[in-house]
Amino acid sequence: MTPPSAPALRFRRSELREHGRLSPGALALLDDCAQPAEFVETLVARQFADDAVHALALLLPHRQCVWWACLSVRLIPDIGKRELEDAAVLAAEKWVQSQAPNEAEAAGRAAKKCDKGKAAAWAAQAAHWSGPSLAPRGQPEVPPSPFLAGVATRSALTLLGLDPAFGKPVALAQWLPIGLALMAGENGKEAQGQVKESLA
């Protein structure tokens, strides 16, 4: 079987410094790593798991970044019973499948209807910020800053750990295996299943 092809990661050191919310210890490792995957692997090896989540959210291409948020939020046990949150994740998933501008716009609308204190809202926001413009259709394009989708995914993963449906707070590092699988070129489903088992 052909091994999965890893996606090209976005490696902007200035973005990581300014928007990555990395700890001083993680920042100290940044300049020593020539490649983005090496940086993430070093963070994991040095047990900077939260920093690895923060960094990977900005390093993954937008499609994988949004998909990470979607796969993780789908682990909420009762997500299917939450109409607005379920709709928000579905909108983000549709963007992942098509990456079409209209799906990014739809995700933005779904995010607005959702409680911003919920992870699903930020999964949809990540999809919206992955689109070509922040402005409504028909208006001059306002391209979103490239790091915004990663910031939204980080917010989704952070809030996800506080969801009461899990019964107790879930550490940010719990969602890392899904992101690492996506970084390796996998679809993340197997990692999602493993995380689900660990949450049981």
mmCIF file of C-alpha atoms in Angstrom:
data_model
loop_
_atom_site.group_PDB
_atom_site.id
_atom_site.type_symbol
_atom_site.label_atom_id
_atom_site.label_comp_id
_atom_site.label_asym_id
_atom_site.label_seq_id
_atom_site.Cartn_x
_atom_site.Cartn_y
_atom_site.Cartn_z
ATOM 1 C CA MET A 1 0.000 0.000 0.000
ATOM 2 C CA THR A 2 1.300 3.456 -0.904
ATOM 3 C CA PRO A 3 2.169 5.468 2.222
ATOM 4 C CA PRO A 4 0.271 8.726 2.693
ATOM 5 C CA SER A 5 1.832 11.873 1.293
ATOM 6 C CA ALA A 6 2.493 14.472 3.966
ATOM 7 C CA PRO A 7 1.118 17.940 3.170
ATOM 8 C CA ALA A 8 3.408 20.919 2.732
ATOM 9 C CA LEU A 9 3.379 22.746 6.047
ATOM 10 C CA ARG A 10 3.297 26.514 6.408
ATOM 11 C CA PHE A 11 6.474 27.626 8.208
ATOM 12 C CA ARG A 12 6.383 31.295 9.136
ATOM 13 C CA ARG A 13 8.604 31.854 12.148
ATOM 14 C CA SER A 14 7.281 35.393 12.597
ATOM 15 C CA GLU A 15 3.703 34.060 12.755
ATOM 16 C CA LEU A 16 4.671 31.489 15.338
ATOM 17 C CA ARG A 17 6.366 34.123 17.456
ATOM 18 C CA GLU A 18 3.570 36.684 17.199
ATOM 19 C CA HIS A 19 0.454 34.521 17.060
ATOM 20 C CA GLY A 20 1.455 31.042 18.206
ATOM 21 C CA ARG A 21 1.064 31.584 21.949
ATOM 22 C CA LEU A 22 4.188 29.520 22.426
ATOM 23 C CA SER A 23 5.887 29.224 25.783
ATOM 24 C CA PRO A 24 9.394 30.666 26.256
ATOM 25 C CA GLY A 25 10.765 27.131 26.239
ATOM 26 C CA ALA A 26 9.128 26.353 22.908
ATOM 27 C CA LEU A 27 10.260 29.619 21.366
ATOM 28 C CA ALA A 28 13.824 28.814 22.385
ATOM 29 C CA LEU A 29 13.642 25.678 20.227
ATOM 30 C CA LEU A 30 12.226 27.402 17.161
ATOM 31 C CA ASP A 31 15.456 28.694 15.645
ATOM 32 C CA ASP A 32 17.169 25.333 16.098
ATOM 33 C CA CYS A 33 14.694 23.572 13.796
ATOM 34 C CA ALA A 34 15.145 23.868 10.043
ATOM 35 C CA GLN A 35 11.838 22.241 9.099
ATOM 36 C CA PRO A 36 8.316 22.684 10.501
ATOM 37 C CA ALA A 37 7.739 18.975 11.123
ATOM 38 C CA GLU A 38 11.043 18.857 12.979
ATOM 39 C CA PHE A 39 9.838 21.695 15.216
ATOM 40 C CA VAL A 40 6.614 19.876 16.085
ATOM 41 C CA GLU A 41 8.436 16.594 16.673
ATOM 42 C CA THR A 42 10.951 18.358 18.908
ATOM 43 C CA LEU A 43 8.160 19.932 20.939
ATOM 44 C CA VAL A 44 6.527 16.540 21.396
ATOM 45 C CA ALA A 45 9.829 14.890 22.346
ATOM 46 C CA ARG A 46 10.575 17.626 24.882
ATOM 47 C CA GLN A 47 7.060 17.248 26.332
ATOM 48 C CA PHE A 48 5.830 20.651 25.187
ATOM 49 C CA ALA A 49 2.520 19.077 24.153
ATOM 50 C CA ASP A 50 0.391 22.222 24.439
ATOM 51 C CA ASP A 51 2.961 24.138 22.419
ATOM 52 C CA ALA A 52 2.892 21.397 19.798
ATOM 53 C CA VAL A 53 -0.876 21.891 19.454
ATOM 54 C CA HIS A 54 -0.465 25.662 19.222
ATOM 55 C CA ALA A 55 2.297 25.407 16.633
ATOM 56 C CA LEU A 56 0.660 22.721 14.529
ATOM 57 C CA ALA A 57 -2.556 24.731 14.260
ATOM 58 C CA LEU A 58 -0.567 27.438 12.466
ATOM 59 C CA LEU A 59 1.651 25.071 10.485
ATOM 60 C CA LEU A 60 -0.954 22.827 8.886
ATOM 61 C CA PRO A 61 -2.443 23.863 5.546
ATOM 62 C CA HIS A 62 -5.888 25.345 6.026
ATOM 63 C CA ARG A 63 -7.761 22.268 4.821
ATOM 64 C CA GLN A 64 -6.038 19.965 7.325
ATOM 65 C CA CYS A 65 -6.222 22.617 10.017
ATOM 66 C CA VAL A 66 -10.011 22.928 9.724
ATOM 67 C CA TRP A 67 -10.387 19.161 9.453
ATOM 68 C CA TRP A 68 -8.473 18.758 12.724
ATOM 69 C CA ALA A 69 -11.007 21.005 14.422
ATOM 70 C CA CYS A 70 -13.907 19.105 12.843
ATOM 71 C CA LEU A 71 -12.633 15.642 13.776
ATOM 72 C CA SER A 72 -12.012 16.760 17.333
ATOM 73 C CA VAL A 73 -15.333 18.536 17.841
ATOM 74 C CA ARG A 74 -17.156 15.476 16.479
ATOM 75 C CA LEU A 75 -15.900 13.642 19.574
ATOM 76 C CA ILE A 76 -18.374 15.567 21.746
ATOM 77 C CA PRO A 77 -20.776 12.767 22.725
ATOM 78 C CA ASP A 78 -23.975 14.730 22.131
ATOM 79 C CA ILE A 79 -22.855 17.022 19.303
ATOM 80 C CA GLY A 80 -25.535 15.617 17.003
ATOM 81 C CA LYS A 81 -28.244 16.808 19.385
ATOM 82 C CA ARG A 82 -27.001 20.411 19.421
ATOM 83 C CA GLU A 83 -28.632 21.931 16.383
ATOM 84 C CA LEU A 84 -26.553 25.071 15.942
ATOM 85 C CA GLU A 85 -23.252 23.462 16.894
ATOM 86 C CA ASP A 86 -23.861 20.462 14.661
ATOM 87 C CA ALA A 87 -24.722 22.808 11.793
ATOM 88 C CA ALA A 88 -21.526 24.778 12.384
ATOM 89 C CA VAL A 89 -19.342 21.678 12.232
ATOM 90 C CA LEU A 90 -21.212 20.432 9.173
ATOM 91 C CA ALA A 91 -20.572 23.753 7.430
ATOM 92 C CA ALA A 92 -16.862 23.462 8.213
ATOM 93 C CA GLU A 93 -16.823 19.871 6.957
ATOM 94 C CA LYS A 94 -18.447 20.947 3.699
ATOM 95 C CA TRP A 95 -15.718 23.535 3.206
ATOM 96 C CA VAL A 96 -13.057 20.865 3.818
ATOM 97 C CA GLN A 97 -14.610 18.735 1.085
ATOM 98 C CA SER A 98 -14.956 21.488 -1.519
ATOM 99 C CA GLN A 99 -12.804 24.419 -0.359
ATOM 100 C CA ALA A 100 -15.285 26.518 -2.327
ATOM 101 C CA PRO A 101 -15.689 30.230 -1.505
ATOM 102 C CA ASN A 102 -19.450 29.842 -1.011
ATOM 103 C CA GLU A 103 -18.866 27.087 1.557
ATOM 104 C CA ALA A 104 -16.435 29.345 3.434
ATOM 105 C CA GLU A 105 -19.127 32.030 3.492
ATOM 106 C CA ALA A 106 -21.711 29.520 4.708
ATOM 107 C CA ALA A 107 -19.352 28.452 7.484
ATOM 108 C CA GLY A 108 -19.010 32.075 8.539
ATOM 109 C CA ARG A 109 -22.788 32.416 8.781
ATOM 110 C CA ALA A 110 -23.021 29.207 10.792
ATOM 111 C CA ALA A 111 -20.316 30.435 13.156
ATOM 112 C CA LYS A 112 -22.233 33.651 13.814
ATOM 113 C CA LYS A 113 -25.325 31.705 14.864
ATOM 114 C CA CYS A 114 -23.327 29.630 17.311
ATOM 115 C CA ASP A 115 -22.268 30.401 20.878
ATOM 116 C CA LYS A 116 -18.696 31.697 20.590
ATOM 117 C CA GLY A 117 -17.910 29.902 23.819
ATOM 118 C CA LYS A 118 -18.353 26.579 22.034
ATOM 119 C CA ALA A 119 -15.716 24.743 20.032
ATOM 120 C CA ALA A 120 -18.041 24.205 17.070
ATOM 121 C CA ALA A 121 -18.308 27.935 16.447
ATOM 122 C CA TRP A 122 -14.555 28.170 16.045
ATOM 123 C CA ALA A 123 -14.356 25.154 13.758
ATOM 124 C CA ALA A 124 -16.755 26.966 11.440
ATOM 125 C CA GLN A 125 -14.848 30.210 11.906
ATOM 126 C CA ALA A 126 -11.650 28.448 10.874
ATOM 127 C CA ALA A 127 -13.339 27.420 7.629
ATOM 128 C CA HIS A 128 -14.612 30.948 7.045
ATOM 129 C CA TRP A 129 -11.160 32.422 7.626
ATOM 130 C CA SER A 130 -9.755 29.890 5.151
ATOM 131 C CA GLY A 131 -11.848 31.408 2.371
ATOM 132 C CA PRO A 132 -10.760 34.081 -0.085
ATOM 133 C CA SER A 133 -12.399 37.062 1.606
ATOM 134 C CA LEU A 134 -13.813 38.327 4.887
ATOM 135 C CA ALA A 135 -16.131 40.710 3.048
ATOM 136 C CA PRO A 136 -19.648 39.737 1.940
ATOM 137 C CA ARG A 137 -20.049 38.632 -1.645
ATOM 138 C CA GLY A 138 -20.238 41.572 -4.027
ATOM 139 C CA GLN A 139 -17.943 43.709 -1.876
ATOM 140 C CA PRO A 140 -14.225 44.277 -2.546
ATOM 141 C CA GLU A 141 -12.247 41.282 -1.346
ATOM 142 C CA VAL A 142 -10.613 41.466 2.078
ATOM 143 C CA PRO A 143 -8.273 38.456 2.227
ATOM 144 C CA PRO A 144 -7.958 37.020 5.747
ATOM 145 C CA SER A 145 -4.497 36.880 7.285
ATOM 146 C CA PRO A 146 -3.056 33.391 6.679
ATOM 147 C CA PHE A 147 -2.685 32.629 10.383
ATOM 148 C CA LEU A 148 -6.335 33.271 11.291
ATOM 149 C CA ALA A 149 -7.564 29.778 10.464
ATOM 150 C CA GLY A 150 -4.939 28.341 12.790
ATOM 151 C CA VAL A 151 -5.927 30.733 15.562
ATOM 152 C CA ALA A 152 -9.564 29.662 15.169
ATOM 153 C CA THR A 153 -8.631 25.974 15.257
ATOM 154 C CA ARG A 154 -6.553 26.545 18.373
ATOM 155 C CA SER A 155 -9.551 28.255 19.974
ATOM 156 C CA ALA A 156 -11.783 25.330 18.997
ATOM 157 C CA LEU A 157 -9.425 22.789 20.547
ATOM 158 C CA THR A 158 -8.978 24.858 23.700
ATOM 159 C CA LEU A 159 -12.720 25.301 24.248
ATOM 160 C CA LEU A 160 -13.385 21.682 23.361
ATOM 161 C CA GLY A 161 -11.563 20.510 26.449
ATOM 162 C CA LEU A 162 -13.977 22.498 28.609
ATOM 163 C CA ASP A 163 -17.140 21.008 27.129
ATOM 164 C CA PRO A 164 -19.320 19.614 29.939
ATOM 165 C CA ALA A 165 -20.302 16.596 27.849
ATOM 166 C CA PHE A 166 -16.925 15.024 28.609
ATOM 167 C CA GLY A 167 -17.675 15.056 32.329
ATOM 168 C CA LYS A 168 -14.326 16.593 33.230
ATOM 169 C CA PRO A 169 -11.789 18.963 31.640
ATOM 170 C CA VAL A 170 -9.820 17.391 28.807
ATOM 171 C CA ALA A 171 -6.194 18.408 28.344
ATOM 172 C CA LEU A 172 -5.320 20.249 25.142
ATOM 173 C CA ALA A 173 -2.727 17.589 24.369
ATOM 174 C CA GLN A 174 -5.533 15.030 24.040
ATOM 175 C CA TRP A 175 -6.315 16.322 20.540
ATOM 176 C CA LEU A 176 -2.677 16.298 19.392
ATOM 177 C CA PRO A 177 -2.647 12.765 17.895
ATOM 178 C CA ILE A 178 -5.249 13.817 15.331
ATOM 179 C CA GLY A 179 -3.156 16.800 14.277
ATOM 180 C CA LEU A 180 -0.013 14.680 14.080
ATOM 181 C CA ALA A 181 -1.811 12.168 11.870
ATOM 182 C CA LEU A 182 -2.886 14.952 9.530
ATOM 183 C CA MET A 183 0.665 16.295 9.481
ATOM 184 C CA ALA A 184 1.803 12.828 8.364
ATOM 185 C CA GLY A 185 -0.661 12.839 5.472
ATOM 186 C CA GLU A 186 -3.302 10.582 7.017
ATOM 187 C CA ASN A 187 -7.016 11.421 7.008
ATOM 188 C CA GLY A 188 -7.144 11.540 10.794
ATOM 189 C CA LYS A 189 -9.989 9.055 11.219
ATOM 190 C CA GLU A 190 -7.877 6.354 12.846
ATOM 191 C CA ALA A 191 -6.354 8.867 15.243
ATOM 192 C CA GLN A 192 -9.830 10.212 15.993
ATOM 193 C CA GLY A 193 -10.939 6.700 16.935
ATOM 194 C CA GLN A 194 -7.956 6.271 19.224
ATOM 195 C CA VAL A 195 -8.659 9.586 20.934
ATOM 196 C CA LYS A 196 -12.296 8.576 21.338
ATOM 197 C CA GLU A 197 -11.212 5.375 23.075
ATOM 198 C CA SER A 198 -8.928 7.319 25.404
ATOM 199 C CA LEU A 199 -11.821 9.576 26.388
ATOM 200 C CA ALA A 200 -14.118 6.677 27.249
#
